[in-house]
Coordinates of C-alpha atoms and ligand atoms in Angstrom, one line a residue:
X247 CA 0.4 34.6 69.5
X248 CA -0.3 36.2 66.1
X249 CA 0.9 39.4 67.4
X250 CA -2.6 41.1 66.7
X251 CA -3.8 43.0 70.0
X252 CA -7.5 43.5 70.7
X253 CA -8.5 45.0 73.4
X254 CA -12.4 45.0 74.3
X255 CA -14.4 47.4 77.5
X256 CA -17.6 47.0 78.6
X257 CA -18.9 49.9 80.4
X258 CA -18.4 50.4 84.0
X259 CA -21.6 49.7 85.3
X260 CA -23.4 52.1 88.5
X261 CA -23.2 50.7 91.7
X262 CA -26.7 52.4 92.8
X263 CA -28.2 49.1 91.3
X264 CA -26.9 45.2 91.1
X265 CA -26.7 43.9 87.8
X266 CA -29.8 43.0 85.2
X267 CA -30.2 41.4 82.1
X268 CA -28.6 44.5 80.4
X269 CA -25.6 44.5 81.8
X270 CA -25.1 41.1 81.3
X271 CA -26.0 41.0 78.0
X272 CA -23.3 43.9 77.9
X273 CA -20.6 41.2 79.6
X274 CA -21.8 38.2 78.4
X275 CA -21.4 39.4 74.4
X276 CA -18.1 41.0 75.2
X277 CA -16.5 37.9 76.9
X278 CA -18.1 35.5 74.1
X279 CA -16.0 38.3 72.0
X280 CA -12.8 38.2 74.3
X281 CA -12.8 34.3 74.3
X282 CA -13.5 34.0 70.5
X283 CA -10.1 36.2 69.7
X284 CA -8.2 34.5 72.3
X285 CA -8.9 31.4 70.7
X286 CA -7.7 33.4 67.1
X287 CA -4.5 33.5 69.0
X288 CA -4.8 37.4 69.7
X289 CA -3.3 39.4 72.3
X290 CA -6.6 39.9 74.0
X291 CA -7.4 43.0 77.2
X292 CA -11.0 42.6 78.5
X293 CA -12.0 45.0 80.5
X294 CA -14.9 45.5 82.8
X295 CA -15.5 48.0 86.3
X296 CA -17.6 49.9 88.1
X297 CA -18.5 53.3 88.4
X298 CA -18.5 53.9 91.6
X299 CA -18.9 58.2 92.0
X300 CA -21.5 60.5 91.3
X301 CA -24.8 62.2 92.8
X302 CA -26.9 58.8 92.4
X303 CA -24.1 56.6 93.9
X304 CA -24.0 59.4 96.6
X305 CA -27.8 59.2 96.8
X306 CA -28.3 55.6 97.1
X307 CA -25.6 55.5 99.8
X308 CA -27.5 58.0 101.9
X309 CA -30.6 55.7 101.4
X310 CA -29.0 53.0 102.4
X311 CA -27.2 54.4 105.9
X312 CA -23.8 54.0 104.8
X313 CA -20.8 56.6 103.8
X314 CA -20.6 56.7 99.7
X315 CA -17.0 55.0 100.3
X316 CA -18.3 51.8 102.1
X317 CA -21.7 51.9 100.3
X318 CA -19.7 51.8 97.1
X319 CA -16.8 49.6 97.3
X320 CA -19.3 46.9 99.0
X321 CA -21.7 47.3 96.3
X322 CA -18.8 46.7 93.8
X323 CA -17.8 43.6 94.9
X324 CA -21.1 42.1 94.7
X325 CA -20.8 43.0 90.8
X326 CA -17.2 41.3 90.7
X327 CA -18.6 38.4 92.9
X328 CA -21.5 38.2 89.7
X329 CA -19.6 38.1 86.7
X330 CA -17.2 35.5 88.2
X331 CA -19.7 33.2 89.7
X332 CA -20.3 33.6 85.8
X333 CA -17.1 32.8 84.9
X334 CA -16.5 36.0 82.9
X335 CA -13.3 36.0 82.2
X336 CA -12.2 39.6 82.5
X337 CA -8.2 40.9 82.6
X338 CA -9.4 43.7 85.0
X339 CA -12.3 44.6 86.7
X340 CA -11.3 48.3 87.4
X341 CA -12.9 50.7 90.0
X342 CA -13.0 54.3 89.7
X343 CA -11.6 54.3 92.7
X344 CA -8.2 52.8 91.9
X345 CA -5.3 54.8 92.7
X346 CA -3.9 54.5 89.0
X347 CA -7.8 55.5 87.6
X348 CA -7.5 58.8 89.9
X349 CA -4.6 59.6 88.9
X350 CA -5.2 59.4 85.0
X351 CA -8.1 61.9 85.4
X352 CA -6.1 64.1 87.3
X353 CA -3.2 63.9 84.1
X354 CA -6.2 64.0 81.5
X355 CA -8.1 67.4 83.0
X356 CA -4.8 69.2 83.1
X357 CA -3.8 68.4 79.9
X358 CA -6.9 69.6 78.7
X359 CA -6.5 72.9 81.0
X360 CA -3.1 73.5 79.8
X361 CA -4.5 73.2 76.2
X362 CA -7.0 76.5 77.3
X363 CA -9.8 74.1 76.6
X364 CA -11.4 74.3 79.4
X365 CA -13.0 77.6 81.0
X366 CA -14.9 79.1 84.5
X367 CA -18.6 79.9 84.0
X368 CA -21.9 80.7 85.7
X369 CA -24.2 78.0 84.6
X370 CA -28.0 78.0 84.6
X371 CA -29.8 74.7 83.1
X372 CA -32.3 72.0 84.0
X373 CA -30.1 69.1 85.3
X374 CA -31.1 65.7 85.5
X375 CA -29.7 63.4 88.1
X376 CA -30.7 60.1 86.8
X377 CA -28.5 61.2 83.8
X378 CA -26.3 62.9 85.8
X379 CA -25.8 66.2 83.3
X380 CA -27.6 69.6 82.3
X381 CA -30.4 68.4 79.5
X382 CA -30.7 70.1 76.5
X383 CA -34.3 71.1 74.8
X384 CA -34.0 67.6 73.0
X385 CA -33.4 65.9 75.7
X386 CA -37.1 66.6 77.3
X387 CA -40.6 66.1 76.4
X388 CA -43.3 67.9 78.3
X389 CA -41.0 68.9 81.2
X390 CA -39.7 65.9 81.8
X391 CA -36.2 64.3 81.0
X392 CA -36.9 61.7 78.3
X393 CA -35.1 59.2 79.1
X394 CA -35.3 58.8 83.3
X395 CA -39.4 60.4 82.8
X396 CA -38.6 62.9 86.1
X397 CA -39.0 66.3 86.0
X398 CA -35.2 67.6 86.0
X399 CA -34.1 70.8 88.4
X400 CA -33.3 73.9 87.6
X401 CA -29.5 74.9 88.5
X402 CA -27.1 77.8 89.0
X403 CA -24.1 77.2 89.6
X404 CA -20.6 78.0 88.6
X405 CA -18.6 75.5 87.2
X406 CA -15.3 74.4 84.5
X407 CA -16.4 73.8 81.6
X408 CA -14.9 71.8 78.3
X409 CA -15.0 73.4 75.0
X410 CA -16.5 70.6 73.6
X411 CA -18.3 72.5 70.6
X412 CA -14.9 73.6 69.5
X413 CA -13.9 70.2 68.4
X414 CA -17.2 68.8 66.3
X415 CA -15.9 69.9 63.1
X416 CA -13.0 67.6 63.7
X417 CA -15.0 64.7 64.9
X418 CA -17.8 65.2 62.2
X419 CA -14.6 64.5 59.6
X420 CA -13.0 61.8 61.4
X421 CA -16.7 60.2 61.4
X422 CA -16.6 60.4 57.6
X423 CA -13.5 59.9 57.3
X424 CA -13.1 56.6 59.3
X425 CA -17.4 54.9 59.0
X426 CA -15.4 52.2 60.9
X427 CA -15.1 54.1 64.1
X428 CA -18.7 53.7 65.2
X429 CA -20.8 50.6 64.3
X430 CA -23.9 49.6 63.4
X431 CA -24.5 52.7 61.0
X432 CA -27.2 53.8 62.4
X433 CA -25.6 55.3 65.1
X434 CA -22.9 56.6 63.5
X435 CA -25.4 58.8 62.0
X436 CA -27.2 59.4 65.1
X437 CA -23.6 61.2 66.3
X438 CA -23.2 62.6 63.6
X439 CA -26.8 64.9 64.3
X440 CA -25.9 65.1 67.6
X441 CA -22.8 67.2 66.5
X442 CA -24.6 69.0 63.7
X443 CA -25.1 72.9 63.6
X444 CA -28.4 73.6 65.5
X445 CA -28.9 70.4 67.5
X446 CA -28.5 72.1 71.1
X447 CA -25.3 70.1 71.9
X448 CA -22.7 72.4 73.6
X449 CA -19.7 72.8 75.5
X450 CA -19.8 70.3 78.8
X451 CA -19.5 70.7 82.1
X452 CA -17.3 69.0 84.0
X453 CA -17.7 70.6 87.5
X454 CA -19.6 69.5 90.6
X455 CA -18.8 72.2 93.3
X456 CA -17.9 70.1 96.6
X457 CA -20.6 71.9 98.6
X458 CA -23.1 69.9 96.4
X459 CA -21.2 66.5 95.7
X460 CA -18.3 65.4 97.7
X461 CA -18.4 62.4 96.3
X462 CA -16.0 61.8 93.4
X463 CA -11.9 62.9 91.8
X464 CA -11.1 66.3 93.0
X465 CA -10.4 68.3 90.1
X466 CA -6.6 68.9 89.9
X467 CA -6.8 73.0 89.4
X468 CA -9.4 73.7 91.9
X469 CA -9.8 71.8 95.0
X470 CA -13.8 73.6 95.3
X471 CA -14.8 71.2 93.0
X472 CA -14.6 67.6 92.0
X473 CA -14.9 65.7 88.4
X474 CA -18.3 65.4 86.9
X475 CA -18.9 61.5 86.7
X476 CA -18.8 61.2 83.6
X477 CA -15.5 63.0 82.7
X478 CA -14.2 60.3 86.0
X479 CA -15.9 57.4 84.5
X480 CA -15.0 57.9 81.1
X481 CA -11.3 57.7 81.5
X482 CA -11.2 54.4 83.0
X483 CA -10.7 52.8 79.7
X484 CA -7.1 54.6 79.3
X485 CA -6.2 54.4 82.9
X486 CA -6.9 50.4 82.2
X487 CA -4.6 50.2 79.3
X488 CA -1.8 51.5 81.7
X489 CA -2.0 55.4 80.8
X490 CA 0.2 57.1 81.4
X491 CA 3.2 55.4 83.0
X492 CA 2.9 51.4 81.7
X493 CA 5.7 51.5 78.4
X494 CA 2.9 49.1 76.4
X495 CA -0.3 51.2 76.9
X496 CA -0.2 53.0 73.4
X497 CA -0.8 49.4 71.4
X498 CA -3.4 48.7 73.9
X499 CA -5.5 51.5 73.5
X500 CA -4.6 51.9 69.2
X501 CA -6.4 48.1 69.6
X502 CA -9.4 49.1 72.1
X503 CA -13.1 49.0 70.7
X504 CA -16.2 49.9 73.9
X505 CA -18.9 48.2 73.5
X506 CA -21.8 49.9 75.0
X507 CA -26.0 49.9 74.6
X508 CA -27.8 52.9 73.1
X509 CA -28.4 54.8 76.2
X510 CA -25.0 55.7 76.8
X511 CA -24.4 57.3 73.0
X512 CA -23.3 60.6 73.4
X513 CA -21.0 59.9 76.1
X514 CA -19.2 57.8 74.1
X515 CA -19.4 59.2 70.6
X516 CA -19.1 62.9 71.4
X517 CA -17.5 63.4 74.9
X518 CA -15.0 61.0 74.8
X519 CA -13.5 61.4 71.5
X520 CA -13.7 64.7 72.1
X521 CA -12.2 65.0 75.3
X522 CA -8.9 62.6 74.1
X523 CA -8.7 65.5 71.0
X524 CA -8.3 68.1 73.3
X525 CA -5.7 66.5 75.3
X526 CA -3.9 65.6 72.2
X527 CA -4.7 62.0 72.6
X528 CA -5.0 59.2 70.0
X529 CA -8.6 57.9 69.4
X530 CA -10.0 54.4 70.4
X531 CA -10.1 52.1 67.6
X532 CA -13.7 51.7 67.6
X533 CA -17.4 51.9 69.5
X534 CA -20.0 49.0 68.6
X535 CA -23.3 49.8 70.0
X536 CA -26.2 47.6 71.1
X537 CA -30.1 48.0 71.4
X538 CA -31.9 47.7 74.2
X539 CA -33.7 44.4 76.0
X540 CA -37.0 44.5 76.9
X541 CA -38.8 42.2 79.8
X542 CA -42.1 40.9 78.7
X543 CA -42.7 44.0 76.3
X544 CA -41.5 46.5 79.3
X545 CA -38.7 48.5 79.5
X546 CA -36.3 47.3 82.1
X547 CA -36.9 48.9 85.8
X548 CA -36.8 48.3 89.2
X549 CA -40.1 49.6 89.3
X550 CA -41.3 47.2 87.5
X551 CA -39.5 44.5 89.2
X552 CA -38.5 43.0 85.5
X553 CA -34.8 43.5 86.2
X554 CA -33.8 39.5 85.2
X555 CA -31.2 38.6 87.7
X556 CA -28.5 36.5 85.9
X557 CA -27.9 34.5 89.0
X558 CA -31.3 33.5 89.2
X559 CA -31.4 32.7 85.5
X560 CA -28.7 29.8 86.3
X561 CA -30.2 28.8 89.3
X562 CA -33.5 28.1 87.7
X563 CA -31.6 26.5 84.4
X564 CA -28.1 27.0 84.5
X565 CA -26.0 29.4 82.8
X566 CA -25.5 28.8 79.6
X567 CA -29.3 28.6 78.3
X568 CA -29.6 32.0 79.4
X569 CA -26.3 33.2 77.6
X570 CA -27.1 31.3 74.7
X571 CA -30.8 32.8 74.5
X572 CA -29.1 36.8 74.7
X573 CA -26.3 36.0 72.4
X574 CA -28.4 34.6 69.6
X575 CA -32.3 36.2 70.7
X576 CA -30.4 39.9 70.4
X577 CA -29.6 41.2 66.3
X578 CA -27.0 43.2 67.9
X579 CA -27.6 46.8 67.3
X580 CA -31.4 46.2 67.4
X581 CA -33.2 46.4 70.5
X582 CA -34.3 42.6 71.7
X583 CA -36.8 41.0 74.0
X584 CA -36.9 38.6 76.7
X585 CA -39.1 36.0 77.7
X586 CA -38.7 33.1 80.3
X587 CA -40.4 31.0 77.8
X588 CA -39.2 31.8 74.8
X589 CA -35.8 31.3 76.3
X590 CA -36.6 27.8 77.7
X591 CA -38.3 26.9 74.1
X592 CA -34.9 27.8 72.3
X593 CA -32.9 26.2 74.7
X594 CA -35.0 22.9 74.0
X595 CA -35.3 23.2 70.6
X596 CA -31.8 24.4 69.8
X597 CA -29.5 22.6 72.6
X598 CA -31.4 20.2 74.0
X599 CA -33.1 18.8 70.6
X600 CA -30.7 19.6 67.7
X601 CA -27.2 20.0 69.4
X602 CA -28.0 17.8 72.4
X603 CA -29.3 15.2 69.9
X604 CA -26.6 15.2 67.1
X605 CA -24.0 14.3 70.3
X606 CA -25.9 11.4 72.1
X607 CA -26.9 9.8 69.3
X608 CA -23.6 9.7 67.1
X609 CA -22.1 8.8 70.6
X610 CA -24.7 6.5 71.4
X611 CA -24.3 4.5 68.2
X612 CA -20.3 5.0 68.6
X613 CA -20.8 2.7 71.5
X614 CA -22.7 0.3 70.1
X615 CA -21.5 0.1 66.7
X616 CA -17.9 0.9 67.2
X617 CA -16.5 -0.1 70.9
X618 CA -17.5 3.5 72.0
X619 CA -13.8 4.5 69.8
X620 CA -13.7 7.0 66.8
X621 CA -14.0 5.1 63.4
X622 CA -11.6 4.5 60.4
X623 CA -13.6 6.4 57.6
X624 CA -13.6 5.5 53.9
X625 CA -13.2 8.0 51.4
X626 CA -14.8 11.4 51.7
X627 CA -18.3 10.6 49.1
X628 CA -20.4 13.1 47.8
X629 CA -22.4 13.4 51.3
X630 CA -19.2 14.0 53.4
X631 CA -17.7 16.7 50.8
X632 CA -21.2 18.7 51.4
X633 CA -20.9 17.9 55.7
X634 CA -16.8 18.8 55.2
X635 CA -17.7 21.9 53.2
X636 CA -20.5 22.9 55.9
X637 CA -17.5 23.2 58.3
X638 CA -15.2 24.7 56.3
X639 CA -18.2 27.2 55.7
X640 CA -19.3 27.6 59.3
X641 CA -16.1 28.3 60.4
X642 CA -15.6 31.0 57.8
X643 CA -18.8 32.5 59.2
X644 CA -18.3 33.0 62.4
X645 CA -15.1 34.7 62.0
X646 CA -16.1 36.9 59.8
X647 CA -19.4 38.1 61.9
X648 CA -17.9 38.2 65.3
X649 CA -15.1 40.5 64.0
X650 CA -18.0 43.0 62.6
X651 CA -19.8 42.3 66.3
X652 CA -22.6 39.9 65.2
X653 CA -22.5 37.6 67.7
X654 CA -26.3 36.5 66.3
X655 CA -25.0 35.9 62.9
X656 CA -22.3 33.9 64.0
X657 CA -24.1 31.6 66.3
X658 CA -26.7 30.8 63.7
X659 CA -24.4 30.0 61.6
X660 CA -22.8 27.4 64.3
X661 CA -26.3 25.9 64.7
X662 CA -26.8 25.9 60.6
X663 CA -23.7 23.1 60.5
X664 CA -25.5 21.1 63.4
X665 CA -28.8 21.3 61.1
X666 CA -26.5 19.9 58.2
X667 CA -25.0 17.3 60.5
X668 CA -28.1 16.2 61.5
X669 CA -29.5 16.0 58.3
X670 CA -26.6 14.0 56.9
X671 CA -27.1 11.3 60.0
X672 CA -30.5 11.1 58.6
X673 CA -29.9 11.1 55.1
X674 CA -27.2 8.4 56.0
X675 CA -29.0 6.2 58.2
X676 CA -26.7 4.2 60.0
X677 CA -28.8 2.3 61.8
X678 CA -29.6 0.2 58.8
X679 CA -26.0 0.2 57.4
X680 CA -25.5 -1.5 61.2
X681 CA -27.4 -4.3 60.1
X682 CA -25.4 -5.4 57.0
X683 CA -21.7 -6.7 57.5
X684 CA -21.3 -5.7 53.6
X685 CA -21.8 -2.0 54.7
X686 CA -19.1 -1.6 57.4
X687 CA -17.1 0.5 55.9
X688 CA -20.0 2.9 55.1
X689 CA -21.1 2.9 58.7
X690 CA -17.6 3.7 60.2
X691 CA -17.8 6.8 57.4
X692 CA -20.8 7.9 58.7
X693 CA -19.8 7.9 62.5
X694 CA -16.4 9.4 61.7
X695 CA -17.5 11.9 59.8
X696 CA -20.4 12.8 62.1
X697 CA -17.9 12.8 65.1
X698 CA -15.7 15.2 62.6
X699 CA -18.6 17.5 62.4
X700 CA -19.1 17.8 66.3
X701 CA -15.4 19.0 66.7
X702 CA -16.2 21.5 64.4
X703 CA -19.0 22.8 66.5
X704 CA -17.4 22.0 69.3
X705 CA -14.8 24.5 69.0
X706 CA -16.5 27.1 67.3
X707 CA -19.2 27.0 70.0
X708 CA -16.4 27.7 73.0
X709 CA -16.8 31.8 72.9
X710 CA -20.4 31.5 73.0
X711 CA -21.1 28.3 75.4
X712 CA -17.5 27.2 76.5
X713 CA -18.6 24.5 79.3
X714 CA -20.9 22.8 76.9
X715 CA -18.2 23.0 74.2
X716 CA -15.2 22.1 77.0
X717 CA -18.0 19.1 77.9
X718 CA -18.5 18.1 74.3
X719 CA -14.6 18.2 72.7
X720 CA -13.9 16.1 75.8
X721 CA -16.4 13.7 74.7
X722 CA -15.1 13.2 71.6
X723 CA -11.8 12.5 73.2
X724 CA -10.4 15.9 73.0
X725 CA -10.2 17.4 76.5
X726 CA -7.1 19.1 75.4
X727 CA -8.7 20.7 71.9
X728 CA -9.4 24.0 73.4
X729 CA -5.7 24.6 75.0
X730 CA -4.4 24.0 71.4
X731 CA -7.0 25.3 68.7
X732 CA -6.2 28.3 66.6
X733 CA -9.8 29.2 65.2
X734 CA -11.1 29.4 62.5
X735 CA -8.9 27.7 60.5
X736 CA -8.7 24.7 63.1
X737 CA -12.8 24.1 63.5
X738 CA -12.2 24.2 59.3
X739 CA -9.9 21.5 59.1
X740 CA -12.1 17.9 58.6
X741 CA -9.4 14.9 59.5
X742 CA -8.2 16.2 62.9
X743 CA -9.8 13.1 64.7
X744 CA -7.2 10.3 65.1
X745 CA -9.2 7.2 64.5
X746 CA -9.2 4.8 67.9
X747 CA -9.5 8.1 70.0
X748 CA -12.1 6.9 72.7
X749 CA -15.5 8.6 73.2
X750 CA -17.7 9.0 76.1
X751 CA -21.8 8.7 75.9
X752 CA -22.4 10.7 79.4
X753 CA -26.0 12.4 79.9
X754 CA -27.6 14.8 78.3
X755 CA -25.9 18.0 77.4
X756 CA -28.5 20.0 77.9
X757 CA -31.5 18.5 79.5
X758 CA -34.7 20.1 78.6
X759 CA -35.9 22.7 81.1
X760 CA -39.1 23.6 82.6
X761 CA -40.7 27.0 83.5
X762 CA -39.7 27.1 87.2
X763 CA -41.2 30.3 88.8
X764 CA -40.5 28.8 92.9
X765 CA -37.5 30.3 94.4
Ligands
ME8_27 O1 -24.4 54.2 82.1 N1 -30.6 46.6 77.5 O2 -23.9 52.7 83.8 P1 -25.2 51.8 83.8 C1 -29.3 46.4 77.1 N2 -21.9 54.2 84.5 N3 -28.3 46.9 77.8 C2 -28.5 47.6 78.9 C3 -29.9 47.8 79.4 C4 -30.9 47.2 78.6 N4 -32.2 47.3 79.0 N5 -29.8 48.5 80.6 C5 -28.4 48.7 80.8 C6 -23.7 53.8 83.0 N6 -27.7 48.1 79.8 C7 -22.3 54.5 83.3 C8 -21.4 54.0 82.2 S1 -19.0 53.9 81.0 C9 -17.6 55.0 81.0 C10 -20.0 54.6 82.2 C11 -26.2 48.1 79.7 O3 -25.1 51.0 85.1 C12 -25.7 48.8 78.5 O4 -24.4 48.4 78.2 O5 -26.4 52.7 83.7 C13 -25.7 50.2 79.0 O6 -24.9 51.0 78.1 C14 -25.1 50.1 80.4 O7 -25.7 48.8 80.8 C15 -25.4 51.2 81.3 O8 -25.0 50.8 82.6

């Protein structure tokens, strides 16, 4: 270990639904991120949960027969069951449930009490239960709330609220004081207006009187009431780093970024930092914010029936196609679209055709030309140095973009090397050089060096598609690569292949799909 900590959350997702393309976009780019520092020898916490509290949980239990308890923890292990049957390799999938969870948000809202930050007061507001909080003016259009497109109620009630307001001038300075904290820019910025004089953000309730909502953490200074989900849900990523009793939870937390979408914005970059400052708690180290997915030009909905079940997804095709096609379709921090065929049509043209081809036919001609065992190379010539230097160059690469969160720009520039390798078989042709005893030498160059090149990819593709990449190093001969590597600098390095290692043909890595629409 490099000593370096970096801890990484995805949000807890609602158990009213079961989980769609967005969520798994959410937990697919964050355990692509989790692997990829593991491998950089990092002590890595990934987190992931469910939210399990709340009106709509409540409401969706109530549809569905069952007490919110049952309904909830059943419905939760359907979305643990999902993200392992997709090997997402998570440290804890935490419930707001857990005994350690209620009992952070029990510590955290007196803290905040015993700071006088939070007050009793009659409320009157339009409240929106698909959001689960009073709107604002800006948060409606024509009546209705903007985001859910219902028409919201209209509420008295009295209720504890936080006085939020009191702290934007602090977070407005931190914001310019530390760009890094939220990422892309854009909405940075976007916070930034939120918490600007005049733009109808207040202080924030944080009540649900039990008469209305039994469901949820009791609130610690009145036993009337229970926690507004969000001030619950948002806690969960202390109470997961082990606060307040586990001795190593400060470095955690000092190392933890949330990656989140879009919708969930002012949650994260006002409430929470907000609520931590009043309790005299030190800030998360960052918030990286993605777009939105689209279905066939629709927004997401169960309505609509475009929800994109990921389970489905590797039934039809197998995992990793649909994990690659997020990971590098998405510009992360831009909203992105999906398509069953424009998925299938990268995954032929991308892994089946470039990647899939590079591998069987250096191994294919391995076999034939060199008893199936890694070659002795010549020299490095000029065509090796530019291959060797692609590497070197890839590798940089993809470091540097995942740790700024663009997973896209990383894996492009992963699939850039296997253009170069490609191009370099061609350029080298050593099919002909087969045909001429005077050329051996140049042959067993070209196959070494093209082997060389597929370790490189090999392990710089494991965060993104690590069984392909475990399928592909062993392969090559190097089942045990992956246990060892320290990246970048180890997909970098070009004579790592110990000549006489044997290789194995097998099929095709990625066989080209179909559109299969039968279930
Ligand atoms: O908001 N495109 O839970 P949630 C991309 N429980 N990502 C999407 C998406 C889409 N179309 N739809 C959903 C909640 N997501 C709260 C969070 S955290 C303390 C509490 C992803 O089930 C994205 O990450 O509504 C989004 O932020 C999250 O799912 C919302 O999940």
């Amino acid at each position: 270990m490099s000593g370096k900590k970096f801890s990484l959350t995805t949000p807890i997702y609602y158990v009213n639904g079961l989980p769609h393309i967005g969520h798994s976009y959410s937990t697919i780019a964050a355990d692509a991120l989790a692997r990829y520092h593991r491998l950089a020898g990092e002590a890595v916490y990934f987190q992931t949960g469910a939210d399990l509290h709340g009106e709509k949980v409540q409401g969706a239990a109530e549809d569905a027969g069952e007490t919110p308890a049952h309904f909830a923890a059943r419905v939760s292990d359907i979305w643990q069951s999902t993200w392992d049957r997709l090997d997402i390799r998570y440290d804890r999938f935490i419930r707001t449930t857990d005994a350690d969870h209620r009992r952070a948000v029990a510590k955290i809202a007196n803290a905040i009490h015993d700071a006088g930050q939070i007050e009793f007061r009659e409320y009157e507001g339009l409240y929106c239960v698909g959001c689960e909080r009073f709107l604002t003016d800006r948060d409606t259009k024509d009546g209705l709330c903007r985001d859910h497109e219902t028409k919201p109620e209209a509420r008295r009630e009295a209720n504890y609220f936080f006085k939020m307001s009191e702290h934007f001038d602090w977070l407005a300075r931190e914001l310019e004081r530390h760009p890094e904290l939220i990422e892309p820019e854009r909405y940075r910025n976007e916070v930034l207006a939120m918490i600007r004089e005049g733009s109808g953000l207040e202080d924030l309730c944080i009540s649900r009187p039990k008469e209305r909502l039994s469901w949820g953490i009791e609130l610690p200074f009145d036993s009337n009431y229970v926690c507004y989900v969000w001030f619950d849900a948002l806690v969960n990523y202390l109470s997961g780093c082990g606060w307040p009793d586990k001795p190593d939870w400060e470095a955690r937390w000092r190392a933890c970024t949330h990656l989140i979408g879009k919708d969930i914005l002012k949650p994260h970059g006002v409430f929470w930092p907000t609520m931590l400052h009043a309790a005299g708690l030190p800030l998360f180290r960052g918030l990286r914010v993605h777009g939105h997915w689209q279905v066939e030009a629709r927004k997401v909905s169960k309505s609509l029936g475009n929800m994109i079940d990921p389970l489905r997804m590797k039934a039809r095709y197998g995992f990793e196609p649909f994990r690659y096609f997020l990971l590098r379709e998405m510009s992360f921090g831009l909203d992105g679209s999906f398509n069953e065929d424009a998925m299938i049509e990268r995954a032929n043209a991308q892994l089946s055709n470039a990647l899939g081809n590079l591998l069987s036919r250096t191994l294919n001609m391995t076999a034939r030309y060199c008893e199936g065992v890694v070659p002795e190379p010549d020299d490095d010539g000029p065509d090796e140095t530019v291959l060797r230097d692609a590497c070197a160059a890839a590798a940089t690469a993809v470091d540097h973009h995942l740790r700024r969160f663009e997973l896209h720009r990383a894996l492009e520039a992963v699939f850039q090397l296997v253009d170069a390798a490609n191009r370099y078989i061609d350029r080298r042709e050593p099919w002909k050089a087969a045909r001429t005893a005077a050329r051996a030498g140049e042959l067993r160059t070209t196959l070494a060096s093209a082997c060389r090149a597929l370790r490189s990819i090999g392990l710089l593709l494991a965060p993104f598609l690590p069984e392909a990449s475990a399928e592909l190093l062993r392969r090559l001969g190097l089942g045990d690569a992956l246990r060892n590597a320290r990246l970048p600098d180890d997909a970098a390095r070009w004579n790592m292949l110990i000549p006489g290692t044997p290789t194995s043909k097998g099929d095709a890595l990625f066989p080209r799909l179909e559109r299969q629409d039968d279930d």
